Amino acid sequence: MKDFNIMRDLLEDNKRLAEANHEILLSKGIFTINLLGSPGAGKTTLLEMLIRELKDEIGIAVIEGDLYTSNDADRIEKENIQVVQLNTKGVCHLEANMVKEALAELDLKDIDLLVIENVGNLVCTASFDLGEDIKITVLSVTEGTDKPIKYPLIFQKSKIVVVNKMDLLAHTDFSLDKFYQDIRTLGEDIKVFEVSCIGNQGIEEFASYLKKLIKENKLAGEKN
Amino acid sequence: MKDFNIMRDLLEDNKRLAEANHEILLSKGIFTINLLGSPGAGKTTLLEMLIRELKDEIGIAVIEGDLYTSNDADRIEKENIQVVQLNTKGVCHLEANMVKEALAELDLKDIDLLVIENVGNLVCTASFDLGEDIKITVLSVTEGTDKPIKYPLIFQKSKIVVVNKMDLLAHTDFSLDKFYQDIRTLGEDIKVFEVSCIGNQGIEEFASYLKKLIKENKLAGEKN
């Protein structure tokens, strides 16, 4: 049982640190998203689209998780918002202590939305909370209909699932019917957006839903 | 440094067990592939195609790694070959001790090729050898050209990289030129096959290359 205990300790330490991160973010009125998905699901492109849709009205900062490179952070930096790169140096997921370090590098004033883009991984990323308000998982139709059932935890923990690359739907055997059926067994209340970043489909609807969540977060913060 | 030491111990234990697995497989004249890739890269479909191409000439067995389900093993079972399901119960990669258990459930007589399909993951799966002769990584063009540079270890350790879903190439911004350029910086000798399982492109070439490796393995075994 040794390995099991090590893992449990790691997760408990992480939980404490995630709660501390959440306290800080809450006190600054920042709504925080943990953005998840497979490698190549289209997380960074979706994030670029979102930023363009929201940045005139909403203060946005991004923490970019990656194993070794700063490729994604370089892309986000072009949107002229604050970005911090976190290199996990081979670890397959972000942990709360890494995010704590990144928060120290951000100017949290005038930020309404913080997006933490996690490492591309459908497994361990689901187990390590970072201090976020919600998790969003991006699933591209090219990955196949079977993914929610094969990787249930990450979908169960997501408030929103974005079905991405809808422009490729006709070229795949992805079944939206089966997807909705499976996703409902994993969570009655999971909100789904069908999106294409190339076809600019569903982005506006997704962005305005997030705007609503960010506004509710602000109001809740002011009441406290 | 505590965490680092735990990881090092885990990897050292795993290496010992992987070597023991390899000894067993070698003594039976079995050529073993560790099949890797993102969730949805198309590993199982590629494996189905390969089995159909090879099974008349070559004895094949499969070990299917998955978090919780037996979906993939059920698919492979339809090809009328021996399959063992390994459920990692949430662990994001297979380890050598799991494969050791699976080997005990297989009848290794008359097997020339064992394929171990790993959990869909480009990170940790690269660090845990299972006792295989070679690693093969499947990358679908819909995942994006940047993946080899972002997840270098798994590509560096692969003898073969299969560029899959070539039928979708025209619908993506995947650049084969950039891919080959990057893959050459990661390994001069990495063999690449461009494949489409839907279009039946490149499968025969890939299968006959594997057949050559399996035959060489047999000959090397007989010499010992």
Coordinates of C-alpha atoms in Angstrom, one line a residue:
Chain A
M1 CA 0.0 0.0 0.0
K2 CA 3.0 2.2 0.0
D3 CA 2.4 3.8 -3.4
F4 CA -1.2 4.4 -2.6
N5 CA -0.3 6.4 0.5
I6 CA 2.3 8.5 -1.3
M7 CA -0.3 9.4 -3.9
R8 CA -2.9 10.2 -1.2
D9 CA -0.4 12.5 0.6
L10 CA 0.4 14.2 -2.7
L11 CA -3.2 14.8 -3.4
E12 CA -3.9 16.1 0.1
D13 CA -1.0 18.5 0.0
N14 CA -2.2 19.6 -3.4
K15 CA -5.7 20.2 -2.2
R16 CA -4.6 22.4 0.6
L17 CA -2.5 24.5 -1.8
A18 CA -5.3 24.7 -4.3
E19 CA -7.6 26.0 -1.6
A20 CA -5.0 28.7 -0.7
N21 CA -4.8 29.7 -4.4
H22 CA -8.6 29.9 -4.6
E23 CA -8.7 32.1 -1.6
I24 CA -6.3 34.6 -3.2
L25 CA -8.1 34.6 -6.5
L26 CA -11.5 34.9 -4.9
S27 CA -10.3 37.9 -2.8
K28 CA -9.2 39.6 -6.0
G29 CA -12.6 38.9 -7.7
I30 CA -10.9 36.7 -10.3
F31 CA -12.9 33.9 -12.0
T32 CA -10.5 31.0 -12.8
I33 CA -10.8 28.3 -15.4
N34 CA -8.7 25.1 -15.5
L35 CA -8.6 24.3 -19.3
L36 CA -8.2 20.6 -20.0
G37 CA -8.0 18.2 -23.0
S38 CA -5.9 15.8 -25.0
P39 CA -2.8 16.9 -26.8
G40 CA -4.1 18.5 -30.0
A41 CA -7.7 19.0 -28.8
G42 CA -7.3 22.6 -29.8
K43 CA -7.1 24.2 -26.3
T44 CA -4.7 27.0 -27.3
T45 CA -6.6 28.0 -30.5
L46 CA -9.9 28.0 -28.6
L47 CA -8.2 30.2 -26.0
E48 CA -7.0 32.7 -28.6
M49 CA -10.5 32.9 -30.0
L50 CA -12.0 33.5 -26.6
I51 CA -9.5 36.2 -25.7
R52 CA -10.3 38.1 -28.9
E53 CA -14.0 37.8 -28.1
L54 CA -13.7 39.0 -24.5
K55 CA -10.6 41.2 -24.0
D56 CA -12.3 44.5 -24.8
E57 CA -14.6 44.1 -21.9
I58 CA -12.8 41.7 -19.5
G59 CA -9.4 41.7 -18.0
I60 CA -7.8 38.4 -18.9
A61 CA -4.6 36.7 -17.8
V62 CA -3.3 33.2 -18.8
I63 CA -1.1 30.6 -17.2
E64 CA 0.3 28.2 -19.8
G65 CA 1.3 24.7 -18.7
D66 CA 3.6 22.8 -20.9
L67 CA 6.3 20.2 -20.4
Y68 CA 9.3 22.1 -21.9
T69 CA 8.4 24.7 -24.5
S70 CA 6.9 28.1 -24.4
N71 CA 5.2 27.7 -27.8
D72 CA 1.7 28.2 -26.5
A73 CA 2.6 31.1 -24.2
D74 CA 4.3 32.8 -27.2
R75 CA 1.0 32.5 -29.1
I76 CA -1.1 33.9 -26.3
E77 CA 1.4 36.8 -25.7
K78 CA 0.6 38.1 -29.2
E79 CA -2.9 38.9 -27.8
N80 CA -1.3 41.5 -25.6
I81 CA -2.5 40.1 -22.3
Q82 CA -0.5 38.9 -19.2
V83 CA 0.9 35.4 -19.7
V84 CA 3.1 33.2 -17.4
Q85 CA 4.7 30.1 -18.7
L86 CA 4.9 27.1 -16.4
N87 CA 7.2 24.3 -17.5
T88 CA 6.5 21.1 -15.7
K89 CA 9.8 19.6 -17.0
G90 CA 8.3 16.3 -17.8
V91 CA 5.4 16.1 -15.2
C92 CA 2.2 15.2 -17.0
H93 CA -0.1 17.7 -15.2
L94 CA 0.0 21.1 -13.4
E95 CA -0.1 21.1 -9.6
A96 CA -1.3 23.7 -7.2
N97 CA 2.2 24.6 -6.0
M98 CA 3.2 25.4 -9.6
V99 CA 0.2 27.7 -10.0
K100 CA 1.1 29.4 -6.7
E101 CA 4.4 30.4 -8.1
A102 CA 2.8 31.6 -11.3
L103 CA 0.3 33.8 -9.4
A104 CA 3.3 35.5 -7.7
E105 CA 4.5 36.6 -11.2
L106 CA 1.1 38.1 -12.3
D107 CA -0.3 41.5 -11.5
L108 CA -3.7 40.4 -10.3
K109 CA -5.1 44.0 -10.3
D110 CA -7.8 44.5 -13.0
I111 CA -8.0 40.8 -13.9
D112 CA -11.5 39.4 -14.1
L113 CA -10.7 36.0 -15.8
L114 CA -7.7 33.8 -15.3
V115 CA -7.3 30.8 -17.6
I116 CA -4.9 28.1 -16.7
E117 CA -4.2 25.9 -19.7
N118 CA -3.1 22.6 -18.4
V119 CA -0.7 20.0 -20.0
G120 CA -2.4 18.0 -22.8
N121 CA -3.6 14.9 -20.8
L122 CA -7.0 13.4 -20.0
V123 CA -5.9 11.5 -16.9
C124 CA -3.8 13.0 -14.1
T125 CA -4.8 16.6 -14.9
A126 CA -8.3 15.6 -13.6
S127 CA -7.0 14.7 -10.1
F128 CA -5.0 17.8 -9.3
D129 CA -7.1 20.9 -8.5
L130 CA -5.3 24.1 -9.0
G131 CA -7.6 26.6 -7.2
E132 CA -9.9 27.1 -10.1
D133 CA -13.7 27.9 -10.0
I134 CA -14.5 25.5 -12.9
K135 CA -12.9 23.0 -15.2
I136 CA -13.5 23.0 -18.9
T137 CA -12.6 20.0 -21.0
V138 CA -12.1 20.4 -24.8
L139 CA -12.8 17.3 -26.8
S140 CA -12.3 17.4 -30.6
V141 CA -14.5 15.3 -32.8
T142 CA -11.4 13.7 -34.4
E143 CA -10.6 12.0 -31.1
G144 CA -13.6 9.7 -31.3
T145 CA -17.0 9.3 -29.5
D146 CA -15.6 6.9 -27.0
K147 CA -13.5 9.3 -25.0
P148 CA -16.0 10.4 -22.2
I149 CA -16.6 6.8 -21.2
K150 CA -12.9 5.9 -21.4
Y151 CA -11.7 8.9 -19.4
P152 CA -14.7 9.5 -17.2
L153 CA -13.2 11.5 -14.3
I154 CA -12.2 14.5 -16.3
F155 CA -15.6 14.8 -17.9
Q156 CA -17.4 14.2 -14.5
K157 CA -15.4 17.1 -13.0
S158 CA -16.0 19.5 -15.9
K159 CA -18.7 22.2 -15.7
I160 CA -18.3 22.7 -19.4
V161 CA -17.3 20.4 -22.2
V162 CA -16.4 22.0 -25.5
V163 CA -16.9 19.7 -28.6
N164 CA -14.3 21.2 -30.9
K165 CA -13.3 20.9 -34.6
M166 CA -17.0 20.6 -35.6
D167 CA -15.9 21.6 -39.1
L168 CA -14.3 18.1 -39.3
L169 CA -17.5 16.3 -38.1
A170 CA -18.6 15.1 -41.5
H171 CA -15.1 13.5 -42.1
T172 CA -15.2 11.4 -38.9
D173 CA -17.4 8.7 -37.4
F174 CA -18.0 10.9 -34.3
S175 CA -21.6 10.5 -33.2
L176 CA -23.1 13.5 -31.4
D177 CA -26.1 11.4 -30.3
K178 CA -23.9 8.9 -28.5
F179 CA -21.7 11.7 -27.1
Y180 CA -24.7 13.4 -25.5
Q181 CA -26.0 10.1 -24.2
D182 CA -22.7 9.3 -22.6
I183 CA -22.0 12.8 -21.2
R184 CA -25.5 12.8 -19.5
T185 CA -24.6 9.6 -17.7
L186 CA -21.4 11.3 -16.4
G187 CA -23.2 14.5 -15.3
E188 CA -26.7 15.8 -15.7
D189 CA -25.6 19.4 -15.6
I190 CA -22.5 19.4 -17.8
K191 CA -22.9 22.3 -20.2
V192 CA -21.9 21.5 -23.8
F193 CA -20.8 23.8 -26.6
E194 CA -20.3 22.7 -30.1
V195 CA -17.5 24.8 -31.5
S196 CA -15.3 25.2 -34.6
C197 CA -12.4 27.6 -34.3
I198 CA -11.8 27.5 -38.1
G199 CA -15.4 28.0 -39.0
N200 CA -16.0 30.4 -36.1
Q201 CA -18.9 28.3 -35.0
G202 CA -20.2 28.5 -31.4
I203 CA -17.4 30.8 -30.1
E204 CA -19.7 33.8 -29.5
E205 CA -22.2 31.7 -27.6
F206 CA -19.5 30.1 -25.5
A207 CA -17.9 33.4 -24.8
S208 CA -21.1 35.0 -23.7
Y209 CA -21.9 32.1 -21.3
L210 CA -18.4 32.6 -19.8
K211 CA -19.1 36.4 -19.5
K212 CA -22.2 35.5 -17.5
L213 CA -20.2 33.3 -15.1
I214 CA -17.6 36.0 -14.7
K215 CA -20.3 38.6 -13.9
E216 CA -21.9 36.2 -11.4
N217 CA -18.6 35.7 -9.8
K218 CA -18.0 39.4 -9.4
L219 CA -21.5 39.9 -7.9
A220 CA -20.9 37.0 -5.4
G221 CA -17.6 38.5 -4.5
E222 CA -19.0 41.9 -3.8
K223 CA -21.7 40.4 -1.5
N224 CA -19.0 38.8 0.7
Chain B
M1 CA 14.1 16.3 -3.2
K2 CA 11.7 13.7 -1.7
D3 CA 9.4 13.5 -4.7
F4 CA 12.3 13.1 -7.1
N5 CA 13.7 10.2 -5.1
I6 CA 10.3 8.4 -5.0
M7 CA 10.0 8.8 -8.8
R8 CA 13.6 7.5 -9.3
D9 CA 12.9 4.4 -7.2
L10 CA 9.7 3.8 -9.1
L11 CA 11.5 4.0 -12.4
E12 CA 14.3 1.8 -11.2
D13 CA 11.9 -0.9 -9.9
N14 CA 10.0 -0.6 -13.2
K15 CA 13.2 -1.0 -15.3
R16 CA 14.2 -4.2 -13.5
L17 CA 10.7 -5.7 -14.1
A18 CA 10.7 -4.6 -17.7
E19 CA 14.0 -6.4 -18.2
A20 CA 12.6 -9.5 -16.7
N21 CA 9.5 -9.3 -19.0
H22 CA 11.9 -8.8 -22.0
E23 CA 13.8 -11.9 -21.0
I24 CA 10.7 -14.0 -21.0
L25 CA 9.5 -12.6 -24.3
L26 CA 12.9 -13.0 -26.0
S27 CA 13.1 -16.6 -24.8
K28 CA 9.8 -17.4 -26.5
G29 CA 10.9 -15.6 -29.7
I30 CA 8.3 -13.0 -29.4
F31 CA 8.8 -9.5 -30.9
T32 CA 7.0 -6.9 -28.7
I33 CA 5.7 -3.5 -29.5
N34 CA 4.7 -0.8 -27.0
L35 CA 2.0 1.2 -29.0
L36 CA 1.7 4.8 -27.8
G37 CA -0.2 8.0 -28.7
S38 CA -2.7 10.6 -27.5
P39 CA -6.3 9.7 -26.7
G40 CA -8.0 9.4 -30.1
A41 CA -4.8 9.2 -32.2
G42 CA -6.2 6.0 -33.7
K43 CA -4.1 3.3 -32.0
T44 CA -6.8 0.7 -31.8
T45 CA -8.1 1.2 -35.3
L46 CA -4.5 1.0 -36.6
L47 CA -4.0 -2.2 -34.6
E48 CA -7.2 -3.8 -36.1
M49 CA -5.9 -3.0 -39.6
L50 CA -2.4 -4.5 -38.8
I51 CA -3.9 -7.6 -37.3
R52 CA -6.0 -8.2 -40.4
E53 CA -2.9 -7.7 -42.6
L54 CA -0.6 -10.0 -40.6
K55 CA -2.6 -12.7 -38.8
D56 CA -2.6 -15.3 -41.6
E57 CA 1.2 -15.4 -41.4
I58 CA 2.0 -14.3 -37.9
G59 CA 0.9 -15.4 -34.4
I60 CA -0.3 -12.2 -32.7
A61 CA -1.4 -11.5 -29.1
V62 CA -2.5 -8.1 -27.7
I63 CA -2.4 -6.6 -24.2
E64 CA -4.9 -3.7 -24.0
G65 CA -4.2 -0.9 -21.5
D66 CA -7.1 1.3 -20.4
L67 CA -8.1 3.2 -17.3
Y68 CA -11.4 1.4 -16.6
T69 CA -13.2 0.0 -19.7
S70 CA -12.6 -3.1 -21.9
N71 CA -13.9 -1.2 -25.0
D72 CA -10.7 -1.6 -27.0
A73 CA -10.1 -5.2 -25.9
D74 CA -13.6 -6.1 -27.0
R75 CA -12.8 -4.7 -30.4
I76 CA -9.6 -6.6 -30.7
E77 CA -11.2 -9.8 -29.5
K78 CA -13.4 -9.8 -32.7
E79 CA -10.2 -10.4 -34.7
N80 CA -10.0 -13.9 -33.0
I81 CA -6.6 -13.5 -31.4
Q82 CA -5.6 -13.7 -27.8
V83 CA -6.3 -10.4 -25.9
V84 CA -5.7 -9.5 -22.2
Q85 CA -7.3 -6.4 -20.8
L86 CA -5.3 -4.4 -18.2
N87 CA -7.2 -1.8 -16.3
T88 CA -4.9 0.7 -14.7
K89 CA -7.8 2.0 -12.5
G90 CA -6.9 5.6 -13.0
V91 CA -3.1 5.4 -13.5
C92 CA -2.2 7.2 -16.7
H93 CA 0.3 4.7 -18.1
L94 CA 1.1 1.0 -18.0
E95 CA 3.9 -0.2 -15.9
A96 CA 6.1 -3.4 -16.2
N97 CA 4.5 -5.1 -13.2
M98 CA 1.0 -4.8 -14.9
V99 CA 2.4 -6.4 -18.1
K100 CA 4.0 -9.2 -16.0
E101 CA 0.6 -10.1 -14.7
A102 CA -0.9 -10.0 -18.2
L103 CA 1.9 -12.2 -19.6
A104 CA 0.9 -14.9 -17.1
E105 CA -2.6 -14.9 -18.6
L106 CA -1.4 -15.4 -22.2
D107 CA -0.5 -18.7 -23.9
L108 CA 2.9 -17.5 -25.3
K109 CA 3.3 -20.6 -27.5
D110 CA 3.0 -19.8 -31.3
I111 CA 3.1 -16.1 -30.7
D112 CA 5.5 -14.1 -32.9
L113 CA 4.2 -10.6 -32.2
L114 CA 2.9 -9.1 -29.0
V115 CA 1.4 -5.6 -29.2
I116 CA 0.9 -3.8 -25.9
E117 CA -1.5 -0.8 -26.5
N118 CA -0.7 1.7 -23.8
V119 CA -3.1 4.2 -22.2
G120 CA -3.7 7.3 -24.4
N121 CA -1.0 9.7 -23.1
L122 CA 2.0 11.4 -24.6
V123 CA 3.9 11.9 -21.3
C124 CA 4.3 9.3 -18.6
T125 CA 3.9 6.3 -21.0
A126 CA 7.3 7.3 -22.4
S127 CA 9.0 6.9 -19.1
F128 CA 7.9 3.4 -18.2
D129 CA 9.4 0.6 -20.3
L130 CA 7.3 -2.6 -20.3
G131 CA 9.8 -5.1 -21.7
E132 CA 9.1 -4.2 -25.4
D133 CA 11.6 -4.4 -28.3
I134 CA 10.4 -1.2 -29.8
K135 CA 8.1 1.7 -29.1
I136 CA 5.7 3.0 -31.9
T137 CA 4.0 6.4 -31.5
V138 CA 0.9 7.2 -33.4
L139 CA 0.3 10.9 -34.1
S140 CA -2.8 11.9 -36.0
V141 CA -2.6 15.0 -38.3
T142 CA -5.6 16.5 -36.5
E143 CA -3.4 16.9 -33.4
G144 CA -1.2 19.5 -34.9
T145 CA 2.3 19.8 -36.2
D146 CA 3.7 21.0 -32.9
K147 CA 3.3 17.8 -31.0
P148 CA 6.8 16.2 -31.5
I149 CA 8.5 19.4 -30.1
K150 CA 6.0 19.7 -27.2
Y151 CA 6.3 16.0 -26.2
P152 CA 9.8 15.2 -27.3
L153 CA 10.6 12.2 -25.1
I154 CA 8.0 9.9 -26.5
F155 CA 9.1 10.6 -30.1
Q156 CA 12.8 10.4 -29.2
K157 CA 12.2 6.9 -27.8
S158 CA 10.2 5.7 -30.7
K159 CA 11.7 3.5 -33.4
I160 CA 8.6 4.2 -35.6
V161 CA 6.2 7.1 -35.8
V162 CA 3.0 6.6 -37.6
V163 CA 1.4 9.8 -39.0
N164 CA -2.2 8.8 -38.9
K165 CA -5.5 10.1 -40.4
M166 CA -3.8 11.2 -43.6
D167 CA -7.2 11.3 -45.2
L168 CA -7.9 14.5 -43.1
L169 CA -4.6 16.2 -44.0
A170 CA -6.2 18.6 -46.4
H171 CA -8.7 19.8 -43.8
T172 CA -6.0 20.6 -41.2
D173 CA -3.0 23.0 -41.0
F174 CA -0.7 20.1 -40.3
S175 CA 2.6 20.6 -42.2
L176 CA 4.4 17.4 -43.2
D177 CA 7.5 19.5 -44.0
K178 CA 7.7 20.9 -40.5
F179 CA 6.9 17.5 -39.0
Y180 CA 9.8 15.8 -40.8
Q181 CA 12.1 18.7 -39.9
D182 CA 11.2 18.4 -36.2
I183 CA 11.3 14.6 -36.1
R184 CA 14.8 14.6 -37.6
T185 CA 16.0 16.8 -34.8
L186 CA 14.6 14.3 -32.3
G187 CA 16.0 11.2 -33.9
E188 CA 17.9 10.7 -37.2
D189 CA 16.8 7.1 -37.5
I190 CA 13.1 7.4 -36.6
K191 CA 11.2 5.5 -39.3
V192 CA 8.0 7.3 -40.4
F193 CA 4.9 5.9 -42.0
E194 CA 2.1 8.1 -43.4
V195 CA -1.1 6.1 -42.9
S196 CA -4.9 6.4 -43.3
C197 CA -6.9 3.6 -41.8
I198 CA -10.1 4.9 -43.5
G199 CA -8.4 5.3 -46.9
N200 CA -6.3 2.1 -46.4
Q201 CA -3.2 4.2 -47.2
G202 CA 0.2 3.0 -46.1
I203 CA -1.0 0.1 -44.0
E204 CA 0.5 -2.6 -46.2
E205 CA 3.9 -0.9 -46.3
F206 CA 3.8 -0.5 -42.5
A207 CA 2.8 -4.1 -42.0
S208 CA 5.5 -5.4 -44.2
Y209 CA 8.2 -3.4 -42.4
L210 CA 6.9 -4.9 -39.1
K211 CA 7.0 -8.4 -40.7
K212 CA 10.7 -7.8 -41.5
L213 CA 11.4 -6.7 -37.9
I214 CA 9.6 -9.8 -36.6
K215 CA 11.6 -12.1 -38.9
E216 CA 14.9 -10.5 -37.9
N217 CA 13.9 -11.0 -34.3
K218 CA 13.3 -14.7 -34.9
L219 CA 16.6 -15.1 -36.6
A220 CA 18.5 -13.3 -33.8
G221 CA 16.7 -15.5 -31.3
E222 CA 17.7 -18.7 -33.1
K223 CA 21.3 -17.7 -33.2
N224 CA 21.4 -17.3 -29.4

